[in-house]
Short mmCIF file of C-alpha atoms and ligand atoms in Angstrom, two decimals:
data_model
loop_
_atom_site.label_atom_id
_atom_site.label_comp_id
_atom_site.label_asym_id
_atom_site.label_seq_id
_atom_site.Cartn_x
_atom_site.Cartn_y
_atom_site.Cartn_z
CA MET A 236 -76.18 -61.07 11.98
CA GLN A 237 -78.20 -60.96 14.85
CA ILE A 238 -79.37 -64.27 16.98
CA LEU A 239 -82.39 -64.93 17.22
CA ASP A 240 -82.72 -65.63 21.01
CA GLY A 241 -85.52 -68.15 22.00
CA LYS A 242 -84.18 -68.94 25.38
CA ALA A 243 -84.71 -64.96 26.43
CA LEU A 244 -87.96 -64.91 24.99
CA ALA A 245 -89.05 -68.15 26.26
CA GLN A 246 -88.16 -66.97 29.84
CA LYS A 247 -90.22 -63.63 29.29
CA ILE A 248 -93.21 -65.74 28.02
CA GLU A 249 -93.15 -68.01 31.13
CA LYS A 250 -92.92 -64.73 33.41
CA ASN A 251 -96.31 -64.02 31.70
CA VAL A 252 -98.06 -67.32 31.98
CA ALA A 253 -97.14 -67.33 35.48
CA GLN A 254 -98.21 -64.03 36.53
CA GLU A 255 -101.58 -65.15 34.58
CA VAL A 256 -101.64 -68.70 36.69
CA VAL A 257 -101.95 -66.67 39.84
CA THR A 258 -104.75 -64.31 38.48
CA LEU A 259 -106.78 -67.38 37.37
CA LYS A 260 -106.27 -69.15 40.33
CA GLU A 261 -107.74 -65.83 42.73
CA GLN A 262 -110.82 -65.41 40.26
CA THR A 263 -111.79 -68.96 39.56
CA GLY A 264 -110.04 -71.09 41.84
CA ARG A 265 -108.83 -73.43 38.84
CA THR A 266 -104.99 -74.45 38.58
CA PRO A 267 -104.24 -75.39 34.99
CA GLY A 268 -103.60 -79.12 34.67
CA LEU A 269 -101.58 -80.64 32.06
CA ALA A 270 -101.23 -84.57 31.83
CA VAL A 271 -98.84 -86.25 29.92
CA ILE A 272 -98.35 -90.22 28.48
CA LEU A 273 -94.91 -91.25 27.91
CA VAL A 274 -94.53 -94.42 26.71
CA GLY A 275 -91.38 -96.72 26.28
CA ASN A 276 -88.05 -95.69 27.14
CA ASP A 277 -86.50 -93.35 24.73
CA PRO A 278 -83.99 -91.62 26.29
CA ALA A 279 -84.81 -88.42 24.24
CA SER A 280 -88.85 -88.31 24.83
CA ALA A 281 -87.89 -88.78 28.33
CA ALA A 282 -85.81 -85.61 28.35
CA TYR A 283 -88.47 -83.81 26.70
CA VAL A 284 -91.46 -84.71 29.01
CA ASN A 285 -89.04 -83.84 32.02
CA MET A 286 -88.28 -80.41 30.55
CA LYS A 287 -91.87 -80.03 29.99
CA LYS A 288 -93.10 -81.20 33.86
CA LYS A 289 -90.01 -78.85 35.41
CA ALA A 290 -91.66 -75.50 33.12
CA CYS A 291 -95.44 -76.73 34.38
CA ASP A 292 -93.68 -77.07 37.95
CA ARG A 293 -92.05 -73.18 37.34
CA VAL A 294 -94.97 -71.58 36.36
CA GLY A 295 -97.82 -73.17 39.08
CA PHE A 296 -99.36 -75.73 36.76
CA TYR A 297 -100.35 -79.01 38.19
CA SER A 298 -98.67 -81.56 35.74
CA VAL A 299 -99.05 -85.42 35.78
CA THR A 300 -96.98 -87.98 33.93
CA HIS A 301 -98.16 -91.18 32.82
CA GLU A 302 -95.52 -93.52 32.27
CA MET A 303 -96.11 -96.63 30.33
CA PRO A 304 -94.18 -99.55 28.87
CA GLU A 305 -92.95 -100.07 25.50
CA ASP A 306 -95.31 -103.31 24.84
CA ILE A 307 -98.60 -101.29 25.76
CA SER A 308 -101.74 -101.69 23.89
CA GLN A 309 -103.82 -99.53 22.21
CA LYS A 310 -106.67 -100.20 24.34
CA ALA A 311 -104.49 -99.58 27.31
CA ILE A 312 -103.18 -95.67 25.82
CA GLU A 313 -107.18 -95.34 24.81
CA LYS A 314 -108.51 -95.63 28.48
CA THR A 315 -106.36 -93.55 29.84
CA ILE A 316 -107.01 -90.48 27.50
CA GLU A 317 -110.73 -91.17 27.75
CA MET A 318 -110.20 -91.04 31.71
CA MET A 319 -108.11 -87.48 31.08
CA ASN A 320 -110.84 -86.11 28.83
CA GLN A 321 -113.53 -86.75 31.53
CA ASN A 322 -111.02 -85.44 34.35
CA PRO A 323 -111.70 -81.81 35.14
CA ASN A 324 -108.52 -81.29 36.74
CA ILE A 325 -106.90 -82.02 33.65
CA ASP A 326 -107.18 -78.97 30.88
CA ALA A 327 -104.62 -80.20 28.59
CA ILE A 328 -103.23 -83.65 27.39
CA LEU A 329 -99.93 -84.75 25.78
CA VAL A 330 -99.16 -88.06 23.96
CA GLN A 331 -95.21 -87.62 23.60
CA LEU A 332 -94.59 -89.14 20.24
CA PRO A 333 -93.29 -91.38 18.33
CA LEU A 334 -95.51 -93.93 19.73
CA PRO A 335 -93.78 -97.94 19.63
CA SER A 336 -95.01 -99.58 15.90
CA GLN A 337 -97.94 -101.38 17.78
CA ILE A 338 -99.90 -98.43 18.21
CA ASP A 339 -101.99 -96.53 15.79
CA THR A 340 -101.00 -92.94 16.37
CA THR A 341 -103.86 -91.37 14.61
CA LYS A 342 -106.31 -93.10 16.35
CA ILE A 343 -105.10 -92.02 19.68
CA LEU A 344 -104.52 -88.42 18.85
CA GLU A 345 -108.01 -88.56 17.41
CA LEU A 346 -109.56 -89.68 20.66
CA ILE A 347 -107.92 -86.46 22.66
CA ASP A 348 -110.98 -83.72 23.17
CA PRO A 349 -109.74 -81.17 21.16
CA SER A 350 -110.24 -78.39 23.66
CA LYS A 351 -107.56 -80.04 25.80
CA ASP A 352 -105.08 -81.06 22.39
CA VAL A 353 -102.57 -78.56 23.39
CA ASP A 354 -100.16 -80.14 21.18
CA GLY A 355 -102.86 -79.27 18.06
CA PHE A 356 -102.36 -82.64 16.64
CA HIS A 357 -106.44 -83.65 16.55
CA PRO A 358 -107.25 -83.24 12.53
CA TYR A 359 -109.96 -80.85 14.34
CA ASN A 360 -107.46 -78.21 15.38
CA VAL A 361 -105.20 -78.81 12.01
CA GLY A 362 -108.36 -77.86 10.32
CA ARG A 363 -108.96 -74.95 12.19
CA LEU A 364 -105.27 -73.71 11.70
CA THR A 365 -105.54 -74.32 8.00
CA THR A 366 -108.89 -72.56 7.33
CA LYS A 367 -107.28 -69.69 9.81
CA LEU A 368 -109.70 -70.30 12.85
CA ASP A 369 -108.76 -69.87 16.16
CA GLY A 370 -107.68 -73.19 17.70
CA PHE A 371 -104.96 -74.90 19.18
CA VAL A 372 -101.64 -75.16 17.13
CA PRO A 373 -98.89 -77.50 17.58
CA CYS A 374 -96.15 -75.54 19.85
CA THR A 375 -92.88 -75.73 17.80
CA PRO A 376 -93.95 -73.69 14.67
CA LEU A 377 -96.49 -71.42 16.83
CA GLY A 378 -92.95 -70.84 18.68
CA VAL A 379 -91.10 -69.71 15.21
CA ILE A 380 -94.06 -67.57 14.87
CA GLU A 381 -93.77 -65.69 17.99
CA MET A 382 -89.84 -65.27 17.82
CA LEU A 383 -90.31 -63.60 14.22
CA ALA A 384 -93.18 -61.56 15.73
CA GLU A 385 -90.83 -60.27 18.61
CA TYR A 386 -88.09 -59.49 16.39
CA ASN A 387 -90.44 -57.32 14.14
CA ILE A 388 -89.85 -59.81 11.53
CA ASP A 389 -92.79 -59.38 9.29
CA VAL A 390 -92.96 -62.63 6.92
CA LYS A 391 -96.13 -60.66 4.35
CA GLY A 392 -94.59 -61.34 0.92
CA LYS A 393 -91.61 -63.06 1.76
CA ASN A 394 -90.55 -66.18 0.43
CA CYS A 395 -90.45 -69.16 2.85
CA CYS A 396 -88.77 -72.03 2.49
CA ILE A 397 -89.54 -74.83 5.28
CA VAL A 398 -87.20 -78.09 4.66
CA GLY A 399 -89.42 -80.71 6.41
CA ALA A 400 -92.95 -82.07 5.83
CA SER A 401 -93.83 -83.42 8.95
CA ASN A 402 -97.39 -82.98 10.81
CA ILE A 403 -95.65 -81.89 13.93
CA VAL A 404 -93.50 -79.36 12.09
CA GLY A 405 -93.42 -78.48 8.67
CA LYS A 406 -97.07 -78.72 7.63
CA PRO A 407 -98.22 -76.53 10.30
CA MET A 408 -95.50 -74.40 9.91
CA ALA A 409 -96.76 -73.81 6.16
CA SER A 410 -99.96 -73.08 7.51
CA LEU A 411 -98.71 -70.41 10.08
CA LEU A 412 -96.89 -68.49 7.37
CA LEU A 413 -99.55 -68.91 4.55
CA ASN A 414 -101.78 -67.46 7.25
CA ALA A 415 -99.67 -64.53 7.66
CA ASP A 416 -99.45 -63.96 3.84
CA ALA A 417 -96.06 -65.42 3.05
CA THR A 418 -95.09 -67.46 0.15
CA VAL A 419 -94.47 -70.42 1.44
CA GLU A 420 -92.67 -73.86 -0.30
CA ILE A 421 -92.36 -77.01 1.30
CA CYS A 422 -89.28 -78.87 0.95
CA HIS A 423 -88.89 -82.59 1.65
CA ILE A 424 -86.79 -85.85 1.51
CA PHE A 425 -87.92 -86.16 -2.07
CA THR A 426 -87.23 -82.90 -3.40
CA ASP A 427 -85.05 -82.51 -6.09
CA ASP A 428 -82.16 -80.03 -5.96
CA LEU A 429 -82.99 -78.42 -2.39
CA LYS A 430 -80.08 -75.94 -3.02
CA LYS A 431 -82.07 -74.90 -5.77
CA HIS A 432 -85.02 -73.78 -3.68
CA THR A 433 -83.41 -72.40 -0.66
CA LEU A 434 -81.34 -70.01 -2.60
CA GLN A 435 -84.32 -68.57 -3.64
CA ALA A 436 -85.84 -68.00 0.00
CA ASP A 437 -85.61 -65.18 2.39
CA ILE A 438 -86.38 -67.07 5.15
CA ILE A 439 -84.97 -70.74 5.24
CA LEU A 440 -86.77 -72.76 8.39
CA VAL A 441 -85.67 -76.55 8.69
CA GLY A 442 -86.14 -79.20 10.77
CA VAL A 443 -85.26 -82.34 9.44
CA GLY A 444 -82.78 -83.80 12.09
CA VAL A 445 -79.71 -83.77 9.60
CA ILE A 446 -76.40 -82.32 10.70
CA ASN A 447 -75.24 -79.60 8.75
CA LEU A 448 -77.84 -80.24 6.06
CA ILE A 449 -77.93 -76.28 5.36
CA LYS A 450 -74.71 -75.12 3.92
CA GLU A 451 -73.51 -71.54 3.37
CA ASP A 452 -73.77 -72.03 -0.32
CA MET A 453 -77.39 -73.30 0.23
CA VAL A 454 -78.39 -69.53 1.52
CA LYS A 455 -78.73 -66.33 -0.14
CA ASP A 456 -77.78 -63.02 1.38
CA GLY A 457 -79.04 -61.56 4.27
CA ALA A 458 -81.57 -64.50 4.61
CA ILE A 459 -83.09 -65.44 7.78
CA ILE A 460 -82.29 -68.69 9.67
CA ILE A 461 -84.93 -70.91 11.82
CA ASP A 462 -83.21 -74.15 12.75
CA ILE A 463 -85.56 -76.52 14.27
CA GLY A 464 -83.30 -79.52 14.32
CA ILE A 465 -81.99 -81.18 17.16
CA ASN A 466 -79.18 -83.54 17.02
CA ARG A 467 -76.59 -85.17 18.71
CA ALA A 468 -73.12 -84.32 17.61
CA ASP A 469 -70.31 -86.60 17.61
CA ASN A 470 -68.70 -84.68 20.61
CA GLY A 471 -71.82 -84.84 22.51
CA LYS A 472 -73.14 -81.86 21.87
CA LEU A 473 -76.66 -80.42 20.74
CA VAL A 474 -76.65 -79.26 17.25
CA GLY A 475 -79.12 -78.62 14.51
CA ASP A 476 -79.71 -78.83 10.86
CA VAL A 477 -77.46 -75.82 10.06
CA ASP A 478 -73.77 -75.56 9.52
CA PHE A 479 -74.27 -72.79 12.11
CA LYS A 480 -70.75 -71.44 11.81
CA ASN A 481 -70.70 -70.61 8.42
CA VAL A 482 -74.30 -69.58 7.70
CA SER A 483 -74.01 -67.44 10.17
CA LYS A 484 -71.61 -64.94 8.41
CA LYS A 485 -74.16 -64.65 5.21
CA CYS A 486 -77.34 -64.36 7.40
CA SER A 487 -79.42 -61.64 8.84
CA TYR A 488 -80.88 -63.47 11.59
CA ILE A 489 -79.96 -67.02 12.49
CA THR A 490 -81.46 -68.70 15.58
CA PRO A 491 -79.09 -71.17 17.57
CA VAL A 492 -79.36 -74.33 18.84
CA PRO A 493 -79.55 -75.15 21.63
CA GLY A 494 -81.38 -71.84 22.90
CA GLY A 495 -83.18 -70.95 19.54
CA VAL A 496 -86.56 -72.70 19.03
CA GLY A 497 -86.24 -75.56 21.44
CA PRO A 498 -87.10 -73.36 24.43
CA MET A 499 -89.86 -71.75 22.38
CA THR A 500 -91.67 -75.20 22.15
CA ILE A 501 -91.63 -75.41 25.96
CA ALA A 502 -93.33 -71.83 26.06
CA MET A 503 -95.94 -72.59 24.11
CA LEU A 504 -97.05 -75.89 25.60
CA LEU A 505 -97.40 -73.52 28.54
CA SER A 506 -99.04 -70.72 26.52
CA ASN A 507 -101.40 -73.31 24.99
CA THR A 508 -102.14 -75.06 28.63
CA LEU A 509 -103.32 -71.52 30.15
CA LYS A 510 -105.42 -71.03 27.11
CA ALA A 511 -107.27 -74.81 27.59
CA ALA A 512 -107.50 -73.86 31.30
CA LYS A 513 -108.98 -70.71 30.47
CA ILE A 514 -111.38 -72.11 27.96
CA HIS A 515 -112.91 -74.79 30.51
CA ALA A 516 -112.70 -72.17 33.61
CA GLN A 517 -115.19 -70.14 31.42
CA GLU A 518 -117.27 -73.34 30.47
CA ALA A 519 -117.56 -74.06 33.96
CA ASN A 520 -119.20 -70.33 34.66
N1 GUN B 670 -92.01 -85.14 19.54
C1 GUN B 670 -91.42 -84.60 19.06
N2 GUN B 670 -92.06 -83.46 19.19
C2 GUN B 670 -92.98 -83.21 19.83
C3 GUN B 670 -94.13 -82.53 20.13
O1 GUN B 670 -94.09 -81.24 19.87
N3 GUN B 670 -95.05 -82.61 20.67
C4 GUN B 670 -95.23 -84.30 20.82
N4 GUN B 670 -96.39 -84.88 21.95
N5 GUN B 670 -94.29 -84.88 20.90
C5 GUN B 670 -93.26 -84.42 20.15
#
């Protein structure tokens, strides 16, 4: 069994991004800029946003976080996004999800300029991904694809079982794998007999937020396990959705939690923000 070390790969990617930022500044005078909207007081969301901001600082991006109260109006968020869309110093806009229940999330995401949509959540970018056109791809599934490539794992023709059908992870993960010629199955909360599906899989990718959902009797020998879950265990430790201790004895590769997919998500946000800055630099010429 080999560990897929997302932390090490993320550090390597960060280093490359930082170098490219220096070059971009020299050649165009532009500094990539990321604006984040954080609504409410959810500690997990605040922690994620803080990690993203620190990563921006490390690679030399300009970043700004707009913190808004839980009871903020739809209009106020929309106005802020419109301002960010117009601001030439902002290459990238990220609205941390989830948003409070009074907010129409779809409407918010649709308002973001698709060329600044580094989360890849705008329907324009979703459509480009599903049709295999270049665009912005959601950071978490993009990070998984990068990690598989780093370890020379070719998904072509492989049975991939995704557990979780969210717009943020499961669905874009399916598109990326399909674009790479994998055979893809998406399981979700209404799937009957999950084990029947996971047992067929060469690669299991799970991100639903249930501790120990994937147990050793659900995994075939030599399978590749990608754990996209992040949960806080009773002892306070971060754990994924996979029973790592037992499943790791059976599989060929596995991502740890922490240190697997999580750091790659942040690395891909940096990479997407740099990509947006390069697009805007070219447009300005
Ligand atoms: N909430 C959970 N994951 C994500 C993510 O990748 N991006 C944003 N914006 N919000 C999230």
